[in-house]
mmCIF file of C-alpha atoms and ligand atoms in Angstrom:
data_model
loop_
_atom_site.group_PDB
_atom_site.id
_atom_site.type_symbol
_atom_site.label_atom_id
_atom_site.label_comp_id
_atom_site.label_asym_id
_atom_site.label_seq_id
_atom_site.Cartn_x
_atom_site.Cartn_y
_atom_site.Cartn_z
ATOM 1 C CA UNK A 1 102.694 117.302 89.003
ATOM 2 C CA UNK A 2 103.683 115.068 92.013
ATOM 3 C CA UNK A 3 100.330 113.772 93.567
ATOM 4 C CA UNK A 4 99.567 113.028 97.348
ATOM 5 C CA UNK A 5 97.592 109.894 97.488
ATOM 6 C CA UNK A 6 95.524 109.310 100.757
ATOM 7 C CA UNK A 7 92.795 106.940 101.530
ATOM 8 C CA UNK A 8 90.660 104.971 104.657
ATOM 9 C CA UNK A 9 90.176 108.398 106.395
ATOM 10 C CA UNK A 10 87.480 106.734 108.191
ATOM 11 C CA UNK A 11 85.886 110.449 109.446
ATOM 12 C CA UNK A 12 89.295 111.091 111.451
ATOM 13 C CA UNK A 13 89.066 114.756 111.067
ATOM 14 C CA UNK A 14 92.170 115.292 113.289
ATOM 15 C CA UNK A 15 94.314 112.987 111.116
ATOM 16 C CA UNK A 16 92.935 114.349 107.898
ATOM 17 C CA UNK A 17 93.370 117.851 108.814
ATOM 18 C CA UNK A 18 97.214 116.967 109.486
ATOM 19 C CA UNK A 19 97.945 114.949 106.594
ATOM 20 C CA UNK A 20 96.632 118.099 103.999
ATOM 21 C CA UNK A 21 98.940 120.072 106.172
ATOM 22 C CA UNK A 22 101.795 117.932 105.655
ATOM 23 C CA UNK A 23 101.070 118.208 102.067
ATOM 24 C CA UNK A 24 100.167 122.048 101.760
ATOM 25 C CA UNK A 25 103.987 122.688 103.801
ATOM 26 C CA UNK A 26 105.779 120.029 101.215
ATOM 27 C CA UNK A 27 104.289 122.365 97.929
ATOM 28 C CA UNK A 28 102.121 118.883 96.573
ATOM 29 C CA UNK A 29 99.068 120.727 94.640
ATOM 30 C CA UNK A 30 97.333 117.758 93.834
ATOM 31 C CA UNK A 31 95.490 115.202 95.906
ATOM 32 C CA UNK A 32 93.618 112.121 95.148
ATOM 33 C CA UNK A 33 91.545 109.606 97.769
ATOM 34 C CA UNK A 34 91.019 105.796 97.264
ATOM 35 C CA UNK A 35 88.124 105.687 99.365
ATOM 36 C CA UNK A 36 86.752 104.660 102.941
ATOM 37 C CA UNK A 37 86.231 108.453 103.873
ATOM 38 C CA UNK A 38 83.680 107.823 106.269
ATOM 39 C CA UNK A 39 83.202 104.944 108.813
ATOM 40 C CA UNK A 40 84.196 104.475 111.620
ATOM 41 C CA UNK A 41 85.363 107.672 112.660
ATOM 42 C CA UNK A 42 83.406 110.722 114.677
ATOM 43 C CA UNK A 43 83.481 113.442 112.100
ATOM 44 C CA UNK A 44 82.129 111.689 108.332
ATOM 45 C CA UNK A 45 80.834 115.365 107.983
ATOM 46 C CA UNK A 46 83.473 117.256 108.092
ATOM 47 C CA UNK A 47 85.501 114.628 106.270
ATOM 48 C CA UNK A 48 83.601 114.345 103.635
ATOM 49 C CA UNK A 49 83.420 118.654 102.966
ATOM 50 C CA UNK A 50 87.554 118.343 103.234
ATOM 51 C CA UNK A 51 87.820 115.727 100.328
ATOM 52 C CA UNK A 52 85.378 117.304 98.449
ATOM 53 C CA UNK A 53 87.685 120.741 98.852
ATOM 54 C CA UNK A 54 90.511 119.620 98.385
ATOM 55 C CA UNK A 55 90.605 116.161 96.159
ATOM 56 C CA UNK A 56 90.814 116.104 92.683
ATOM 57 C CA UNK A 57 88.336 112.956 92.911
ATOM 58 C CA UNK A 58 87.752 109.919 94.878
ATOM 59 C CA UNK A 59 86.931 106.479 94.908
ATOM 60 C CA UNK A 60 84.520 104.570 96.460
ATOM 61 C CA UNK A 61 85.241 102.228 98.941
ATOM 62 C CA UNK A 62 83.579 99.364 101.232
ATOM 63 C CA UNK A 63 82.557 101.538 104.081
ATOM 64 C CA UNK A 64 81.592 104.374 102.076
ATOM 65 C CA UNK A 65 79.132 102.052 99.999
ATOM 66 C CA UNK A 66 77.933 100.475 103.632
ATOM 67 C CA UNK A 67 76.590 103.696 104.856
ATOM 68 C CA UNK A 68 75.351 104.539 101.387
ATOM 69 C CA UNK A 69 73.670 101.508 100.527
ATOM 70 C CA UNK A 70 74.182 98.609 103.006
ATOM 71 C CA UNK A 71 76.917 97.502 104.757
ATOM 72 C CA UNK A 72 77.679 93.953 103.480
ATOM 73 C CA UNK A 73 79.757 91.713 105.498
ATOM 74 C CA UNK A 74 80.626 93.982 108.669
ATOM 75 C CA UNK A 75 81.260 92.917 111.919
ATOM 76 C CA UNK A 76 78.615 94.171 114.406
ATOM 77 C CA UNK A 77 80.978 97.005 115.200
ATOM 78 C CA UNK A 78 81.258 98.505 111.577
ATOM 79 C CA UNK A 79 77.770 97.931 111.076
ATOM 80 C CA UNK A 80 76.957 100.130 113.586
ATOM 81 C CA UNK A 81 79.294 102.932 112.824
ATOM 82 C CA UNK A 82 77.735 102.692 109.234
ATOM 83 C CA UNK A 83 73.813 102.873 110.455
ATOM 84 C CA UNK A 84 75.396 105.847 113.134
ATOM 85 C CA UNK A 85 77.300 107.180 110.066
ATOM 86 C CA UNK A 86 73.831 107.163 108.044
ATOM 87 C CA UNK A 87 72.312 109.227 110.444
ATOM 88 C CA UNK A 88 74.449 111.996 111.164
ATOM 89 C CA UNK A 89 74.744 112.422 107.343
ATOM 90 C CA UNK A 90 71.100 112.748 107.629
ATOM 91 C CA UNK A 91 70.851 114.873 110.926
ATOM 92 C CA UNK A 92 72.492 117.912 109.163
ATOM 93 C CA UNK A 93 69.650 120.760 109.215
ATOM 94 C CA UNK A 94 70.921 122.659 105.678
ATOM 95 C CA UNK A 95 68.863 120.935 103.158
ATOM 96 C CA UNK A 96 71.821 122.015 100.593
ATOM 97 C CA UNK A 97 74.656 120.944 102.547
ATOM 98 C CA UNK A 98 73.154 117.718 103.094
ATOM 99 C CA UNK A 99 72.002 117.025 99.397
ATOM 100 C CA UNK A 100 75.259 118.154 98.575
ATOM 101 C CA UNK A 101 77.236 115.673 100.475
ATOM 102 C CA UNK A 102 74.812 112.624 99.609
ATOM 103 C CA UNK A 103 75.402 114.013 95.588
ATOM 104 C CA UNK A 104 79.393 113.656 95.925
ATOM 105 C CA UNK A 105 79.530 110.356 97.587
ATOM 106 C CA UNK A 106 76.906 109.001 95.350
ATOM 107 C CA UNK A 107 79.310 109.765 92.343
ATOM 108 C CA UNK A 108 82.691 107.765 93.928
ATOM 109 C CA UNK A 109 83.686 105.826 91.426
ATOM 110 C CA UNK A 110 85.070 102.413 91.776
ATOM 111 C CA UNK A 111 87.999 102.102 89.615
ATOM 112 C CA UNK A 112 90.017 104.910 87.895
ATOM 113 C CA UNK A 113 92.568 104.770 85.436
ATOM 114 C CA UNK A 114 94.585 108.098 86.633
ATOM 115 C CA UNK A 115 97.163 108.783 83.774
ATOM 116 C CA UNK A 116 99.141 107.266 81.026
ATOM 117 C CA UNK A 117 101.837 110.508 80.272
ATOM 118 C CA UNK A 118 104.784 108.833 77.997
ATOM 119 C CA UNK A 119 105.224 106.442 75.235
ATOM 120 C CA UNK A 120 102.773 103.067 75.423
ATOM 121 C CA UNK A 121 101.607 101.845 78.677
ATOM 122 C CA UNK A 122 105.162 102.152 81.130
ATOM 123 C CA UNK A 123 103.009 104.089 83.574
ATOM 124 C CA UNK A 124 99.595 103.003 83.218
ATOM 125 C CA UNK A 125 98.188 103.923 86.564
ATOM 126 C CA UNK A 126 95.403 101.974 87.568
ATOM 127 C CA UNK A 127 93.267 103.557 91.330
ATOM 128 C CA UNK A 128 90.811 101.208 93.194
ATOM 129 C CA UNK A 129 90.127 100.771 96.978
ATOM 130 C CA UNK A 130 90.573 97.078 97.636
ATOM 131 C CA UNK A 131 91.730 95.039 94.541
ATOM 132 C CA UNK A 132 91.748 95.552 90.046
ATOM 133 C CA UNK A 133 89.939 92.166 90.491
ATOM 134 C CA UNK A 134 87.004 93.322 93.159
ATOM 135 C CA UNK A 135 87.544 96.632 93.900
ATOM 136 C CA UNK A 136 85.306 97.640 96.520
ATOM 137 C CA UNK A 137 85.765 94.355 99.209
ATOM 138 C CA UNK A 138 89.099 92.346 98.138
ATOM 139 C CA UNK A 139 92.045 92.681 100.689
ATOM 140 C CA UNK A 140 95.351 92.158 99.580
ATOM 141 C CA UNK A 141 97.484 91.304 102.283
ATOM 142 C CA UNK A 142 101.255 91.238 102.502
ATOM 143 C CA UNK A 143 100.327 87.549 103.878
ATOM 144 C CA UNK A 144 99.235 86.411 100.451
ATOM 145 C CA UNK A 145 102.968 86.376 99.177
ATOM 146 C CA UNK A 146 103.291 83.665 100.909
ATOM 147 C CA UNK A 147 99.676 82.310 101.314
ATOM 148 C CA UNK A 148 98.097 82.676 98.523
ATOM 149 C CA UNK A 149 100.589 83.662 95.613
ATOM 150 C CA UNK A 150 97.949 82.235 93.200
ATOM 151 C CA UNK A 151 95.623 85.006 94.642
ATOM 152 C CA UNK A 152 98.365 87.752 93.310
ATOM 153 C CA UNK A 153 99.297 86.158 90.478
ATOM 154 C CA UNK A 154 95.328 86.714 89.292
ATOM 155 C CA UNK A 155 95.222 90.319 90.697
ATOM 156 C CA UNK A 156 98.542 90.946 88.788
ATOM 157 C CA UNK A 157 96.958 89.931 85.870
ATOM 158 C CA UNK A 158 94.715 92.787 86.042
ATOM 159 C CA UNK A 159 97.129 95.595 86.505
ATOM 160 C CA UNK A 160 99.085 96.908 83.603
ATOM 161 C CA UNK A 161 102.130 98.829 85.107
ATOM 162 C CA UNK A 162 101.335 99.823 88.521
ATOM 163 C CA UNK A 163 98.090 100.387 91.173
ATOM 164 C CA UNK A 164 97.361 102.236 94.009
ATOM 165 C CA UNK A 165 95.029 100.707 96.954
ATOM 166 C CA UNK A 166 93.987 101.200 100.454
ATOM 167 C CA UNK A 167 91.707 99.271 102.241
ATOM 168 C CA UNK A 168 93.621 96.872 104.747
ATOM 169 C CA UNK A 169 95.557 99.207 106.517
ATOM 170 C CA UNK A 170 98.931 98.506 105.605
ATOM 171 C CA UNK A 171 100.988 100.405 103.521
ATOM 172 C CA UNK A 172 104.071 98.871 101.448
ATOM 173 C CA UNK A 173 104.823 97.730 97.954
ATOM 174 C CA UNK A 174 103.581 94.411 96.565
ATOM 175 C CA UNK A 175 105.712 93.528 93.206
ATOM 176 C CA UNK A 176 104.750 90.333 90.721
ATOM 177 C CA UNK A 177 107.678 88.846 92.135
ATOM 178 C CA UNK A 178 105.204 87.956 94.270
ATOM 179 C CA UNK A 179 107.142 89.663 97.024
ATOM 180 C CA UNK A 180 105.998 92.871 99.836
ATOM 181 C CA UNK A 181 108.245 95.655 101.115
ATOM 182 C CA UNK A 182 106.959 97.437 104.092
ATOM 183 C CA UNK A 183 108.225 100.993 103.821
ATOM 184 C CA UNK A 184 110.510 100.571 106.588
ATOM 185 C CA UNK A 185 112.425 98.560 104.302
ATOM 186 C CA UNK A 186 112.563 100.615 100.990
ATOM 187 C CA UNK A 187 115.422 103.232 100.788
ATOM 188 C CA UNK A 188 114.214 106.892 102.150
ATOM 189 C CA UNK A 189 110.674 104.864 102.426
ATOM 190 C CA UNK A 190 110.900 105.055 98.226
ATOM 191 C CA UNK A 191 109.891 103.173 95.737
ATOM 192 C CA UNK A 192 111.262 103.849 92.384
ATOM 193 C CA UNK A 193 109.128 102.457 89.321
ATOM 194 C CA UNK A 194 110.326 99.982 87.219
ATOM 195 C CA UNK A 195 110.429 98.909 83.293
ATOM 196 C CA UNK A 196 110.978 95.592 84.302
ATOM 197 C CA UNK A 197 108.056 95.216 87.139
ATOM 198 C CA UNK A 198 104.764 95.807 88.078
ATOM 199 C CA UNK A 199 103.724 97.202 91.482
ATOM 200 C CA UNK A 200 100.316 97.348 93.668
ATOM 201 C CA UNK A 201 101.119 100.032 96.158
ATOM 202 C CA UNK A 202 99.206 100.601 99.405
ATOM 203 C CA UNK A 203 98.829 103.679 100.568
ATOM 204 C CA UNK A 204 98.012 103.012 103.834
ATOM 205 C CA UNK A 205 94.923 104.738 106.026
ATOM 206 C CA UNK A 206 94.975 108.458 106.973
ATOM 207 C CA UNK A 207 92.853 107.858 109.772
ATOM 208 C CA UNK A 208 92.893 104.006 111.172
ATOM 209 C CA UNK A 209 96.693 102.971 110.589
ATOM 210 C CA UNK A 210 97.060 99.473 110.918
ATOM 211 C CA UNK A 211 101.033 98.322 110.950
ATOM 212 C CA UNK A 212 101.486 99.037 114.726
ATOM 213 C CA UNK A 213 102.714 102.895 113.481
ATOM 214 C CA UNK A 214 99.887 104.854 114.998
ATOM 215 C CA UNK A 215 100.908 107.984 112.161
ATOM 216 C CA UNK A 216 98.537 108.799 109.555
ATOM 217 C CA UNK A 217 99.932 106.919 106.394
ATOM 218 C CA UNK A 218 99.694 108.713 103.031
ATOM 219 C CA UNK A 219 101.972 108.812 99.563
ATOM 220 C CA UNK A 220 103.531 110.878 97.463
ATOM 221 C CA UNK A 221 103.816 109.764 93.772
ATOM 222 C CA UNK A 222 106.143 110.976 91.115
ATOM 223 C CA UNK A 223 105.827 110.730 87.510
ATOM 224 C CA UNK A 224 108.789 110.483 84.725
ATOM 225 C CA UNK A 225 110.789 114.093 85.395
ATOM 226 C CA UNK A 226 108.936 115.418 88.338
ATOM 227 C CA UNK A 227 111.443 116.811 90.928
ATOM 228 C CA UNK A 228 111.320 115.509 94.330
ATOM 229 C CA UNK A 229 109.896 118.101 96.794
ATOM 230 C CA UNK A 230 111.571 118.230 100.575
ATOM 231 C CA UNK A 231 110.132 117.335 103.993
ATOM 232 C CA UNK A 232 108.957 119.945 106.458
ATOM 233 C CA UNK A 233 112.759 118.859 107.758
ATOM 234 C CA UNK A 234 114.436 119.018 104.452
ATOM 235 C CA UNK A 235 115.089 115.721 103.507
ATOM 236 C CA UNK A 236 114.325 114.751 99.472
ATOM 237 C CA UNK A 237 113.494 111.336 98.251
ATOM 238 C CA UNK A 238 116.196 110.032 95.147
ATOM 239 C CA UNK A 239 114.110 109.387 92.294
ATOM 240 C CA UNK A 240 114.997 106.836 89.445
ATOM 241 C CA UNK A 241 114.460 108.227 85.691
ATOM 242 C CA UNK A 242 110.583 106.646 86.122
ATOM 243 C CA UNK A 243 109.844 108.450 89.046
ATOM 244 C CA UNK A 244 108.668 106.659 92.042
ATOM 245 C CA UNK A 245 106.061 106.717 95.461
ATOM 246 C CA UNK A 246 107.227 108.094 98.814
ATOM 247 C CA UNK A 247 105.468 106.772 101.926
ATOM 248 C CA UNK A 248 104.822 109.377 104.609
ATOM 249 C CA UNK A 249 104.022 109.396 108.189
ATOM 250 C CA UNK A 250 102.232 111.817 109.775
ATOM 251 C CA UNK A 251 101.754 112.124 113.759
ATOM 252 C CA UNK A 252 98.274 114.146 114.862
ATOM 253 C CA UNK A 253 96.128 114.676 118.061
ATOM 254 C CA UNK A 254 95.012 110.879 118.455
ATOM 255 C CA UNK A 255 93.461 111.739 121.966
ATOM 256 C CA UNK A 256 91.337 114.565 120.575
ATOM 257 C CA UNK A 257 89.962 112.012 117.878
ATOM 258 C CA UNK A 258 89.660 109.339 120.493
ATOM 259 C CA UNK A 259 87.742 111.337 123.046
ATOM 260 C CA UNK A 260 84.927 112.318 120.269
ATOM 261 C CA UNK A 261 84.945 108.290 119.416
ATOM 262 C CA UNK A 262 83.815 107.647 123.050
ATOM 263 C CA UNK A 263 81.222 110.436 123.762
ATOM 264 C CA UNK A 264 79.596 108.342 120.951
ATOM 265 C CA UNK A 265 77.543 105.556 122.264
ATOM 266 C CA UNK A 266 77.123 103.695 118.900
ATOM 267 C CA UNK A 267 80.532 103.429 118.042
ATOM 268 C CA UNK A 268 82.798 100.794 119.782
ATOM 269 C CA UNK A 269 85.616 102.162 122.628
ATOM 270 C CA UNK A 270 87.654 99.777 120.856
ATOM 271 C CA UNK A 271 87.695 101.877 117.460
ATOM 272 C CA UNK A 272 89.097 104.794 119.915
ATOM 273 C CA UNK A 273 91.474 102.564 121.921
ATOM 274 C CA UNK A 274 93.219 100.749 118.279
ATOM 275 C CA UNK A 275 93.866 104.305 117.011
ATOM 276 C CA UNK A 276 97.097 104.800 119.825
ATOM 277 C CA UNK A 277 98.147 101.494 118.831
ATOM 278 C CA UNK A 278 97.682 101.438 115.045
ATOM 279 C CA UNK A 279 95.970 98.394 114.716
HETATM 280 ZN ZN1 LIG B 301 89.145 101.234 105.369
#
């Protein structure tokens, strides 16, 4: 069943609320998140309920651990969307709703191995929110190919076949080469799998883009067989015979997100103001 993978929704509401649309119109049945739901954003609340709908699971990542437990290594400005965070989670008057939200984000795991359909390990699929090697706080930048190809070489070492991630921001397709493809630069923003290489693919953030493409980011993956299902404008990926991941863009009311941002004393104009930028 192709799968929508979607993660960093920071409490975006507005961008959330687009990118299941965008997936509900395309006929994807199954979603998955890598984490960061909350943070950030205006409306954790409400983003949390929505994942918990409408996700098959989700992983825990850096900002959802800050506001859970404590937020290690923030800047001042994260670290006081996290305490904010904390306390809206808490200000909710229904004792169940509350408990209930505090019980699903208490169970985010860290690291998931999502499926292994086929002969051996050709599409192990390993899930974490930063990196196989740390998966709650690495980055993996498209930066390291160059910078730090040591760096990858040891995270490569820890994925089998492929991995999905979030967490910086920027979607595109490291390979063990070491090399990155932005999705601008992969045919009908595709990737196909490969026999002969292994892939870290990053989904990108649903609600705090971060490659100068204010859009909400989000992908669709295909397994071995699955047909490719068409755009709200028609179009259809071309999948190789291992299947591949589609990188999607989806526009949504930035201003209405932005406005909520800055009615909100504890959390920086600046988290409102990067959103029409995407950075
Ligand atoms: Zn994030």
């Amino acid at each position: 069943m192709p799968t929508a993978i979607i993660s960093d929704v920071h409490g975006n509401a507005e961008a959330l609320q687009a990118v299941l649309a965008d997936i509900r119109q395309r006929g994807v049945k199954r979603i998955i998140s890598l984490g960061d739901i909350i943070g950030y954003g205006p409306d954790p609340l409400l983003c949390v309920d929505l994942i918990r709908e409408n996700c098959d699971w989700s992983l825990m990542g850096n900002h959802d651990f800050g506001v859970l437990y404590e937020p290690t290594n923030f800047n001042p400005g994260a670290e006081s969307a996290a305490f904010w965070t904390r306390e809206a989670l808490d200000a909710e008057p229904d004792d169940e709703a509350r408990r209930k939200r505090y019980e699903f984000l208490g169970k985010l795991r860290v690291r998931v191995v999502e499926r292994t359909p086929g002969p051996g390990d050709r599409l192990h699929v390993l899930c974490v929110h930063g990196s196989p090697r740390r998966p709650i706080n690495e980055y993996i930048f498209p930066d390291d190919v160059q910078s730090a190809p040591d760096k990858l070489a040891t995270v490569f070492e820890r994925v089998t076949r492929t991995c999905f991630v979030g967490h910086t921001h920027v979607p595109g397709v490291f390979t063990d080469e070491p090399d990155f493809y932005p999705p601008g630069e992969l045919t009908d923003q595709t990737y196909n799998f490969m026999d002969t290489e292994k892939a870290i693919i990053n989904v990108g953030s649903v609600g705090q883009p971060r490659d100068l493409d204010p859009r909400a980011s989000y992908v669709i993956a295909y397994y071995p067989g699955e047909d490719a299902l068409a755009s709200p404008s028609g179009d259809k990926p071309k999948l190789g015979s291992m299947g591949g991941v589609q990188f999607v863009r989806v526009a949504y009311d930035i201003e209405a997100c932005a406005k909520k941002i800055k009615a909100i004393p504890q959390l920086s104009d600046w988290l409102a103001d990067r959103l029409f930028e995407g950075r």
